[in-house]
């Protein structure tokens, strides 16, 4: 490219920098700039001036006095743009933790404490009921165990060859060591509202003491441990008494047995 | 711009406050009506928000002026329906560093441009804001094409020299 042609290219670079070249020529200039340092330097020199031309169009509030061609846009434009920006920001901020005001936090804590308290009270009540139920079951189990143990002992005593058997009406009185049993095998059912009651006469006593009450089963069988130290008892009797027992016999005894002292 | 890239709406608002008059002014000068200039302004700033990485480095004022001018050229192009050849978009910074005067005052530039001879000033203004090619400038003014190009170059050099004495590049 001769000097004249290159000078013309430098002029073309200026038009390129201004952005006033048609596309076909602009492509050629771009290619040329890649290989020509002088033209590239010319571009760098003129580009700030072109930007300044654009800046000269900046809208101005006092456009007329400032020599500007236009006043700035109204606030509605900004509002319109920011309305499109903020929703995006809202979406981004939606994932941020919500900061509650102090009074709301306090109120929430009070509600939480109340709910917890009510829940705890309910749980405590249920716990107490459960504990009572467990205690009752334990007591029942213990009583059953004691009863079972008593029956086992009774069976052992009744079958023991060492026991003393005393035949009475409808059955036997059995003594084994310190334990005493009334074992009926054909005892009639007592009248309605009545039960059988055992009586014991302790050594040295002047009258019978009231002891356990009982009724036979449907077969007329009743095995009754008498809660007394057999070693101190000299006589045993059974009578029909009102339900709940009596302090002293109110009917003729079905039997009276004197034990050997 | 770093805060705008992080989608900081407050930073974006500050950027709008700082540059909206420039964007709107360039668009208005090129398009000649307020509603369309507002549309361009809105499009430029929304693009800035949605794709902030379009701006990489260099002078931001120069960059946003170029983006605005290119957007306005698109509108002029759509209005021309291909009946007339429009200039290509403002050269990008892909292969050339974005250079401009730093924090230059628009009033200062207007004064500097006013000092240019009309034969230089008019083709520069027409070329930049008119969205026309140098050939169309030659046709409209009746000045030979080579002369138009020479005057544009001379005017830009003089403008640069004038401004260089007052601000840094």
Tab-separated table of C-alpha atoms in Angstrom:
chain	number	residue	atom	x	y	z
A	1	UNK	CA	0.000	0.000	0.000
A	2	UNK	CA	1.606	3.280	-1.100
A	3	UNK	CA	1.645	6.415	1.038
A	4	UNK	CA	-1.359	7.973	-0.633
A	5	UNK	CA	-3.367	4.805	-0.378
A	6	UNK	CA	-2.412	4.400	3.249
A	7	UNK	CA	-3.385	7.962	4.060
A	8	UNK	CA	-6.739	7.178	2.576
A	9	UNK	CA	-6.894	4.080	4.762
A	10	UNK	CA	-6.176	6.214	7.814
A	11	UNK	CA	-9.144	8.398	6.857
A	12	UNK	CA	-11.229	5.263	6.486
A	13	UNK	CA	-10.114	4.118	9.947
A	14	UNK	CA	-11.454	7.402	11.331
A	15	UNK	CA	-14.847	6.739	9.697
A	16	UNK	CA	-14.694	3.183	11.029
A	17	UNK	CA	-14.056	4.492	14.521
A	18	UNK	CA	-17.028	6.799	14.121
A	19	UNK	CA	-19.156	3.819	13.116
A	20	UNK	CA	-20.161	5.264	9.786
A	21	UNK	CA	-18.795	2.602	7.466
A	22	UNK	CA	-21.074	0.114	5.740
A	23	UNK	CA	-20.535	-3.464	6.786
A	24	UNK	CA	-18.538	-4.551	3.739
A	25	UNK	CA	-15.938	-1.781	4.248
A	26	UNK	CA	-15.918	-2.225	8.024
A	27	UNK	CA	-14.921	-5.875	7.582
A	28	UNK	CA	-11.998	-4.838	5.431
A	29	UNK	CA	-10.837	-2.262	7.950
A	30	UNK	CA	-11.025	-4.783	10.781
A	31	UNK	CA	-8.811	-7.109	8.813
A	32	UNK	CA	-6.399	-4.319	8.065
A	33	UNK	CA	-6.175	-3.224	11.694
A	34	UNK	CA	-4.921	-6.660	12.666
A	35	UNK	CA	-1.833	-6.258	10.547
A	36	UNK	CA	-1.210	-2.503	10.478
A	37	UNK	CA	0.211	-0.978	13.649
A	38	UNK	CA	-0.020	2.579	12.309
A	39	UNK	CA	-3.730	2.276	11.565
A	40	UNK	CA	-4.302	0.546	14.905
A	41	UNK	CA	-2.604	3.456	16.635
A	42	UNK	CA	-4.787	5.871	14.670
A	43	UNK	CA	-7.850	4.000	15.851
A	44	UNK	CA	-6.676	4.175	19.466
A	45	UNK	CA	-6.085	7.884	19.045
A	46	UNK	CA	-9.532	8.651	17.621
A	47	UNK	CA	-11.721	6.222	19.606
A	48	UNK	CA	-11.821	8.423	22.738
A	49	UNK	CA	-12.920	11.362	20.602
A	50	UNK	CA	-15.750	9.273	19.162
A	51	UNK	CA	-16.857	8.290	22.664
A	52	UNK	CA	-16.777	11.958	23.577
A	53	UNK	CA	-19.130	12.719	20.687
A	54	UNK	CA	-21.585	10.271	22.190
A	55	UNK	CA	-21.143	11.741	25.659
A	56	UNK	CA	-21.961	15.167	24.289
A	57	UNK	CA	-25.531	13.943	23.816
A	58	UNK	CA	-26.039	13.372	27.514
A	59	UNK	CA	-29.441	14.698	28.508
A	60	UNK	CA	-29.338	17.723	30.753
A	61	UNK	CA	-31.927	19.163	33.129
A	62	UNK	CA	-31.277	22.685	31.836
A	63	UNK	CA	-30.889	21.416	28.288
A	64	UNK	CA	-31.537	24.706	26.562
A	65	UNK	CA	-29.005	26.759	28.492
A	66	UNK	CA	-26.435	23.945	28.407
A	67	UNK	CA	-26.666	23.591	24.656
A	68	UNK	CA	-27.923	20.023	24.977
A	69	UNK	CA	-30.580	18.765	22.669
A	70	UNK	CA	-32.715	16.919	25.168
A	71	UNK	CA	-33.974	16.948	28.738
A	72	UNK	CA	-33.620	13.760	30.779
A	73	UNK	CA	-36.421	11.193	30.966
A	74	UNK	CA	-38.990	11.371	33.734
A	75	UNK	CA	-38.973	9.290	36.925
A	76	UNK	CA	-41.526	6.882	35.482
A	77	UNK	CA	-38.844	5.335	33.283
A	78	UNK	CA	-36.727	4.536	36.301
A	79	UNK	CA	-39.751	3.154	38.127
A	80	UNK	CA	-40.584	0.969	35.131
A	81	UNK	CA	-37.049	-0.416	34.973
A	82	UNK	CA	-36.653	-0.940	38.709
A	83	UNK	CA	-39.975	-2.766	38.876
A	84	UNK	CA	-38.505	-5.313	36.503
A	85	UNK	CA	-35.313	-5.532	38.521
A	86	UNK	CA	-36.744	-5.878	42.021
A	87	UNK	CA	-38.830	-9.026	41.433
A	88	UNK	CA	-35.611	-10.793	40.429
A	89	UNK	CA	-33.997	-9.578	43.599
A	90	UNK	CA	-37.033	-10.750	45.562
A	91	UNK	CA	-36.634	-14.238	44.153
A	92	UNK	CA	-33.009	-14.252	45.154
A	93	UNK	CA	-33.753	-12.903	48.587
A	94	UNK	CA	-36.571	-15.357	49.138
A	95	UNK	CA	-34.051	-17.970	50.124
A	96	UNK	CA	-32.524	-15.757	52.753
A	97	UNK	CA	-33.593	-16.416	56.347
A	98	UNK	CA	-36.524	-14.318	57.538
A	99	UNK	CA	-35.586	-12.022	60.377
A	100	UNK	CA	-38.464	-11.858	62.848
A	101	UNK	CA	-38.991	-8.796	64.974
A	102	UNK	CA	-38.144	-9.225	68.647
A	103	UNK	CA	-41.764	-9.088	69.827
A	104	UNK	CA	-42.727	-11.830	67.375
A	105	UNK	CA	-39.864	-13.990	68.597
A	106	UNK	CA	-40.932	-13.404	72.216
A	107	UNK	CA	-44.561	-14.217	71.406
A	108	UNK	CA	-43.524	-17.353	69.568
A	109	UNK	CA	-41.415	-18.404	72.559
A	110	UNK	CA	-44.346	-17.881	74.956
A	111	UNK	CA	-46.633	-19.923	72.722
A	112	UNK	CA	-43.988	-22.614	72.445
A	113	UNK	CA	-43.566	-22.700	76.239
A	114	UNK	CA	-47.354	-22.895	76.731
A	115	UNK	CA	-47.703	-25.683	74.216
A	116	UNK	CA	-44.763	-27.498	75.762
A	117	UNK	CA	-46.186	-26.979	79.255
A	118	UNK	CA	-49.618	-28.280	78.241
A	119	UNK	CA	-48.019	-31.157	76.438
A	120	UNK	CA	-45.814	-31.905	79.435
A	121	UNK	CA	-48.798	-31.727	81.814
A	122	UNK	CA	-50.701	-34.135	79.615
A	123	UNK	CA	-47.702	-36.410	79.404
A	124	UNK	CA	-47.151	-36.231	83.166
A	125	UNK	CA	-50.805	-37.077	83.776
A	126	UNK	CA	-50.585	-40.010	81.407
A	127	UNK	CA	-47.330	-41.046	83.035
A	128	UNK	CA	-48.888	-40.939	86.521
A	129	UNK	CA	-51.881	-42.990	85.348
A	130	UNK	CA	-49.552	-45.491	83.753
A	131	UNK	CA	-47.426	-45.665	86.900
A	132	UNK	CA	-50.556	-46.256	89.038
A	133	UNK	CA	-51.732	-48.937	86.650
A	134	UNK	CA	-48.319	-50.599	86.704
A	135	UNK	CA	-48.294	-50.453	90.525
A	136	UNK	CA	-51.761	-52.034	90.627
A	137	UNK	CA	-50.687	-54.766	88.234
A	138	UNK	CA	-47.535	-55.341	90.267
A	139	UNK	CA	-49.596	-55.552	93.466
A	140	UNK	CA	-52.039	-57.899	91.782
A	141	UNK	CA	-49.195	-60.019	90.487
A	142	UNK	CA	-47.631	-60.088	93.962
A	143	UNK	CA	-50.946	-61.029	95.533
A	144	UNK	CA	-51.457	-63.722	92.927
A	145	UNK	CA	-47.945	-64.979	93.543
A	146	UNK	CA	-48.578	-65.005	97.280
A	147	UNK	CA	-51.900	-66.781	96.733
A	148	UNK	CA	-50.253	-69.303	94.443
A	149	UNK	CA	-47.510	-69.816	96.977
A	150	UNK	CA	-50.099	-70.271	99.756
A	151	UNK	CA	-51.990	-72.801	97.650
A	152	UNK	CA	-48.783	-74.666	96.870
A	153	UNK	CA	-47.950	-74.669	100.560
A	154	UNK	CA	-51.485	-75.808	101.367
A	155	UNK	CA	-51.303	-78.629	98.826
A	156	UNK	CA	-47.960	-79.681	100.220
A	157	UNK	CA	-49.285	-79.514	103.787
A	158	UNK	CA	-52.499	-81.370	102.931
A	159	UNK	CA	-50.588	-84.147	101.192
A	160	UNK	CA	-47.811	-84.324	103.718
A	161	UNK	CA	-47.753	-87.572	105.758
A	162	UNK	CA	-46.586	-85.475	108.677
A	163	UNK	CA	-49.877	-83.544	108.828
A	164	UNK	CA	-52.508	-84.162	111.423
A	165	UNK	CA	-56.010	-84.763	109.996
A	166	UNK	CA	-59.094	-84.284	112.063
A	167	UNK	CA	-62.368	-85.451	110.484
A	168	UNK	CA	-65.303	-83.078	110.902
A	169	UNK	CA	-68.764	-82.771	109.275
A	170	UNK	CA	-68.320	-82.452	105.492
A	171	UNK	CA	-64.530	-82.587	105.620
A	172	UNK	CA	-61.301	-82.319	107.604
A	173	UNK	CA	-59.287	-79.919	109.724
A	174	UNK	CA	-55.582	-80.350	108.957
A	175	UNK	CA	-52.717	-79.177	111.089
A	176	UNK	CA	-49.129	-79.068	109.879
A	177	UNK	CA	-46.715	-77.446	112.211
A	178	UNK	CA	-47.875	-73.935	112.863
A	179	UNK	CA	-50.304	-73.911	109.912
A	180	UNK	CA	-53.998	-74.824	110.139
A	181	UNK	CA	-56.428	-75.652	107.310
A	182	UNK	CA	-60.144	-76.279	106.949
A	183	UNK	CA	-60.705	-78.593	103.968
A	184	UNK	CA	-64.381	-79.163	103.075
A	185	UNK	CA	-65.411	-81.582	100.306
A	186	UNK	CA	-69.234	-81.663	100.577
A	187	UNK	CA	-70.160	-78.348	102.112
A	188	UNK	CA	-73.632	-77.102	101.212
A	189	UNK	CA	-73.935	-73.636	99.716
A	190	UNK	CA	-74.788	-71.169	102.493
A	191	UNK	CA	-78.136	-69.345	102.392
A	192	UNK	CA	-78.261	-66.149	100.365
A	193	UNK	CA	-76.520	-63.323	102.171
A	194	UNK	CA	-74.689	-65.782	104.367
A	195	UNK	CA	-71.129	-67.114	104.402
A	196	UNK	CA	-69.242	-69.648	106.396
A	197	UNK	CA	-66.948	-68.218	109.089
A	198	UNK	CA	-64.154	-69.962	110.970
A	199	UNK	CA	-63.571	-69.496	114.724
A	200	UNK	CA	-60.501	-70.279	116.786
A	201	UNK	CA	-60.008	-70.685	120.505
A	202	UNK	CA	-56.539	-69.828	121.628
A	203	UNK	CA	-54.963	-71.506	124.553
A	204	UNK	CA	-55.996	-69.747	127.792
A	205	UNK	CA	-58.789	-67.768	126.013
A	206	UNK	CA	-62.321	-67.848	127.408
A	207	UNK	CA	-64.140	-67.459	124.071
A	208	UNK	CA	-63.781	-68.054	120.325
A	209	UNK	CA	-62.143	-65.403	118.152
A	210	UNK	CA	-63.596	-64.587	114.721
A	211	UNK	CA	-61.468	-65.727	111.784
A	212	UNK	CA	-61.789	-65.934	107.949
A	213	UNK	CA	-65.060	-66.196	106.020
A	214	UNK	CA	-65.474	-68.422	103.001
A	215	UNK	CA	-67.916	-70.089	100.630
A	216	UNK	CA	-67.472	-73.427	98.877
A	217	UNK	CA	-67.317	-73.726	95.102
A	218	UNK	CA	-70.116	-75.280	93.093
A	219	UNK	CA	-68.885	-78.790	94.070
A	220	UNK	CA	-69.054	-77.986	97.796
A	221	UNK	CA	-65.220	-77.871	98.034
A	222	UNK	CA	-63.424	-75.244	100.082
A	223	UNK	CA	-59.770	-75.345	101.258
A	224	UNK	CA	-59.239	-72.503	103.711
A	225	UNK	CA	-55.929	-71.652	105.383
A	226	UNK	CA	-56.758	-70.314	108.858
A	227	UNK	CA	-54.522	-67.334	109.633
A	228	UNK	CA	-53.425	-68.306	113.076
A	229	UNK	CA	-50.543	-69.991	114.820
A	230	UNK	CA	-51.855	-73.525	115.011
A	231	UNK	CA	-49.599	-74.299	117.948
A	232	UNK	CA	-51.547	-71.849	120.131
A	233	UNK	CA	-55.045	-72.952	119.055
A	234	UNK	CA	-56.943	-75.482	121.107
A	235	UNK	CA	-60.262	-75.523	119.236
A	236	UNK	CA	-61.668	-74.695	115.815
A	237	UNK	CA	-65.316	-74.130	114.773
A	238	UNK	CA	-67.281	-73.103	111.638
A	239	UNK	CA	-70.692	-71.443	111.614
A	240	UNK	CA	-72.965	-69.780	109.091
A	241	UNK	CA	-72.832	-66.003	109.483
A	242	UNK	CA	-74.052	-62.916	107.678
A	243	UNK	CA	-71.927	-61.822	104.671
A	244	UNK	CA	-68.960	-59.916	106.041
A	245	UNK	CA	-68.667	-62.076	109.136
A	246	UNK	CA	-69.561	-61.651	112.804
A	247	UNK	CA	-67.637	-60.747	115.942
A	248	UNK	CA	-69.191	-63.722	117.702
A	249	UNK	CA	-71.145	-66.753	116.455
A	250	UNK	CA	-74.803	-66.063	115.678
A	251	UNK	CA	-75.748	-69.618	114.621
A	252	UNK	CA	-75.175	-73.168	115.725
A	253	UNK	CA	-71.723	-74.207	114.469
A	254	UNK	CA	-71.557	-76.812	111.716
A	255	UNK	CA	-68.735	-78.332	113.712
A	256	UNK	CA	-66.556	-77.664	116.759
A	257	UNK	CA	-63.209	-79.452	116.918
A	258	UNK	CA	-61.015	-79.675	119.961
A	259	UNK	CA	-57.341	-79.964	119.004
A	260	UNK	CA	-54.896	-81.794	121.122
A	261	UNK	CA	-52.736	-79.268	122.943
B	1	UNK	CA	-20.157	-3.035	38.102
B	2	UNK	CA	-18.852	-5.806	40.344
B	3	UNK	CA	-21.858	-5.275	42.631
B	4	UNK	CA	-24.221	-5.235	39.646
B	5	UNK	CA	-22.717	-8.530	38.510
B	6	UNK	CA	-23.659	-9.863	41.948
B	7	UNK	CA	-27.244	-8.697	41.254
B	8	UNK	CA	-27.125	-5.915	43.801
B	9	UNK	CA	-30.241	-3.893	42.949
B	10	UNK	CA	-29.027	-0.872	44.911
B	11	UNK	CA	-25.804	-0.790	42.906
B	12	UNK	CA	-27.818	-1.114	39.726
B	13	UNK	CA	-30.012	1.793	40.765
B	14	UNK	CA	-26.930	3.914	41.413
B	15	UNK	CA	-25.591	2.969	37.987
B	16	UNK	CA	-28.897	3.975	36.417
B	17	UNK	CA	-28.870	7.304	38.229
B	18	UNK	CA	-25.337	7.940	36.980
B	19	UNK	CA	-25.749	6.961	33.316
B	20	UNK	CA	-29.404	7.109	32.313
B	21	UNK	CA	-29.142	10.668	31.001
B	22	UNK	CA	-26.283	9.653	28.758
B	23	UNK	CA	-28.051	6.563	27.410
B	24	UNK	CA	-31.307	8.397	26.912
B	25	UNK	CA	-29.550	11.387	25.341
B	26	UNK	CA	-27.700	9.274	22.769
B	27	UNK	CA	-30.881	7.332	21.959
B	28	UNK	CA	-32.923	10.500	21.626
B	29	UNK	CA	-30.355	12.170	19.393
B	30	UNK	CA	-30.378	9.177	17.098
B	31	UNK	CA	-34.075	8.328	17.079
B	32	UNK	CA	-35.656	11.712	17.530
B	33	UNK	CA	-38.581	10.788	19.802
B	34	UNK	CA	-38.871	10.378	23.524
B	35	UNK	CA	-40.906	7.136	23.789
B	36	UNK	CA	-38.528	5.202	21.544
B	37	UNK	CA	-35.534	6.697	23.342
B	38	UNK	CA	-37.053	5.516	26.626
B	39	UNK	CA	-37.524	2.048	25.169
B	40	UNK	CA	-33.874	1.953	24.170
B	41	UNK	CA	-32.809	3.195	27.590
B	42	UNK	CA	-34.884	0.497	29.241
B	43	UNK	CA	-33.512	-2.182	26.929
B	44	UNK	CA	-29.914	-1.116	27.551
B	45	UNK	CA	-30.238	-1.139	31.334
B	46	UNK	CA	-32.182	-4.388	31.461
B	47	UNK	CA	-29.517	-5.959	29.269
B	48	UNK	CA	-26.911	-4.629	31.657
B	49	UNK	CA	-28.786	-6.279	34.541
B	50	UNK	CA	-29.399	-9.618	32.843
B	51	UNK	CA	-25.990	-9.907	31.188
B	52	UNK	CA	-23.546	-7.741	33.172
B	53	UNK	CA	-20.608	-9.750	31.872
B	54	UNK	CA	-21.036	-8.128	28.451
B	55	UNK	CA	-18.942	-5.350	29.927
B	56	UNK	CA	-15.474	-6.686	30.591
B	57	UNK	CA	-13.091	-3.812	31.141
B	58	UNK	CA	-12.049	-0.443	29.854
B	59	UNK	CA	-13.957	2.806	29.956
B	60	UNK	CA	-17.562	2.183	30.998
B	61	UNK	CA	-18.899	5.430	29.537
B	62	UNK	CA	-17.444	4.623	26.138
B	63	UNK	CA	-18.818	1.101	26.372
B	64	UNK	CA	-22.353	2.089	27.291
B	65	UNK	CA	-22.415	4.778	24.602
B	66	UNK	CA	-21.442	2.163	22.032
B	67	UNK	CA	-24.063	-0.304	23.308
B	68	UNK	CA	-26.737	2.396	23.184
B	69	UNK	CA	-25.797	3.520	19.712
B	70	UNK	CA	-25.852	-0.042	18.438
B	71	UNK	CA	-29.299	-0.579	19.946
B	72	UNK	CA	-30.597	2.581	18.320
B	73	UNK	CA	-29.062	1.502	15.018
B	74	UNK	CA	-31.024	-1.751	15.272
B	75	UNK	CA	-34.214	0.278	15.526
B	76	UNK	CA	-33.236	2.498	12.638
B	77	UNK	CA	-32.406	-0.604	10.664
B	78	UNK	CA	-35.794	-2.151	11.401
B	79	UNK	CA	-37.494	1.085	10.347
B	80	UNK	CA	-35.534	1.329	7.117
B	81	UNK	CA	-36.824	-2.120	6.026
B	82	UNK	CA	-33.539	-2.608	4.204
B	83	UNK	CA	-34.210	0.242	1.767
B	84	UNK	CA	-31.009	1.990	2.674
B	85	UNK	CA	-27.643	0.747	3.808
B	86	UNK	CA	-26.884	1.519	7.426
B	87	UNK	CA	-23.453	1.668	8.949
B	88	UNK	CA	-22.237	-1.369	10.793
B	89	UNK	CA	-22.488	-1.326	14.525
B	90	UNK	CA	-19.919	0.546	16.527
B	91	UNK	CA	-16.671	-1.440	16.601
B	92	UNK	CA	-16.548	-3.705	19.613
B	93	UNK	CA	-13.721	-4.017	22.054
B	94	UNK	CA	-13.057	-7.587	20.997
B	95	UNK	CA	-9.754	-6.808	19.396
B	96	UNK	CA	-9.254	-3.210	20.406
B	97	UNK	CA	-9.056	-1.824	23.865
B	98	UNK	CA	-12.037	0.300	24.944
B	99	UNK	CA	-10.538	3.743	25.298
B	100	UNK	CA	-12.206	6.990	26.209
B	101	UNK	CA	-11.625	10.095	28.215
B	102	UNK	CA	-12.084	9.357	31.900
B	103	UNK	CA	-15.055	11.056	33.604
B	104	UNK	CA	-15.391	13.614	30.896
B	105	UNK	CA	-18.009	16.312	31.304
B	106	UNK	CA	-20.685	16.427	28.606
B	107	UNK	CA	-20.730	20.230	28.676
B	108	UNK	CA	-16.991	20.285	28.102
B	109	UNK	CA	-17.350	17.985	25.094
B	110	UNK	CA	-20.180	20.097	23.686
B	111	UNK	CA	-17.965	23.153	23.983
B	112	UNK	CA	-15.097	21.348	22.270
B	113	UNK	CA	-17.326	20.159	19.440
B	114	UNK	CA	-18.707	23.679	19.054
B	115	UNK	CA	-15.136	24.847	18.397
B	116	UNK	CA	-14.819	22.536	15.394
B	117	UNK	CA	-15.373	24.002	11.985
B	118	UNK	CA	-18.885	23.210	10.755
B	119	UNK	CA	-17.437	21.244	7.796
B	120	UNK	CA	-15.879	18.845	10.315
B	121	UNK	CA	-18.504	19.033	13.035
B	122	UNK	CA	-21.500	18.270	10.823
B	123	UNK	CA	-20.251	15.035	9.211
B	124	UNK	CA	-19.083	13.804	12.613
B	125	UNK	CA	-22.484	14.454	14.183
B	126	UNK	CA	-24.296	13.038	11.199
B	127	UNK	CA	-22.092	9.981	11.131
B	128	UNK	CA	-22.465	9.284	14.814
B	129	UNK	CA	-26.067	10.245	15.541
B	130	UNK	CA	-27.626	10.083	12.090
B	131	UNK	CA	-27.058	6.403	11.619
B	132	UNK	CA	-25.836	7.006	8.097
B	133	UNK	CA	-22.749	5.912	6.196
B	134	UNK	CA	-20.011	8.175	4.959
B	135	UNK	CA	-21.358	7.701	1.426
B	136	UNK	CA	-24.790	8.954	2.536
B	137	UNK	CA	-23.131	11.911	4.227
B	138	UNK	CA	-21.397	12.715	0.971
B	139	UNK	CA	-24.659	12.447	-0.900
B	140	UNK	CA	-26.563	14.632	1.575
B	141	UNK	CA	-23.903	17.320	1.833
B	142	UNK	CA	-22.739	17.201	-1.768
B	143	UNK	CA	-19.144	16.866	-0.606
B	144	UNK	CA	-16.898	14.280	-2.263
B	145	UNK	CA	-16.573	11.061	-0.313
B	146	UNK	CA	-12.812	11.379	0.120
B	147	UNK	CA	-13.247	14.874	1.486
B	148	UNK	CA	-15.904	13.724	3.945
B	149	UNK	CA	-13.570	11.066	5.271
B	150	UNK	CA	-10.670	13.479	5.570
B	151	UNK	CA	-12.824	16.042	7.409
B	152	UNK	CA	-14.139	13.410	9.799
B	153	UNK	CA	-10.623	12.311	10.641
B	154	UNK	CA	-9.387	15.863	11.016
B	155	UNK	CA	-12.334	16.798	13.206
B	156	UNK	CA	-11.869	13.793	15.494
B	157	UNK	CA	-8.150	14.522	15.822
B	158	UNK	CA	-8.850	18.138	16.724
B	159	UNK	CA	-11.519	17.119	19.207
B	160	UNK	CA	-9.083	14.712	20.776
B	161	UNK	CA	-6.412	17.372	21.002
B	162	UNK	CA	-8.821	19.887	22.537
B	163	UNK	CA	-10.089	17.471	25.132
B	164	UNK	CA	-6.654	16.082	25.820
B	165	UNK	CA	-5.656	19.413	27.288
B	166	UNK	CA	-8.406	19.222	29.895
B	167	UNK	CA	-8.854	15.555	30.792
B	168	UNK	CA	-6.814	12.375	30.701
B	169	UNK	CA	-7.462	9.380	28.496
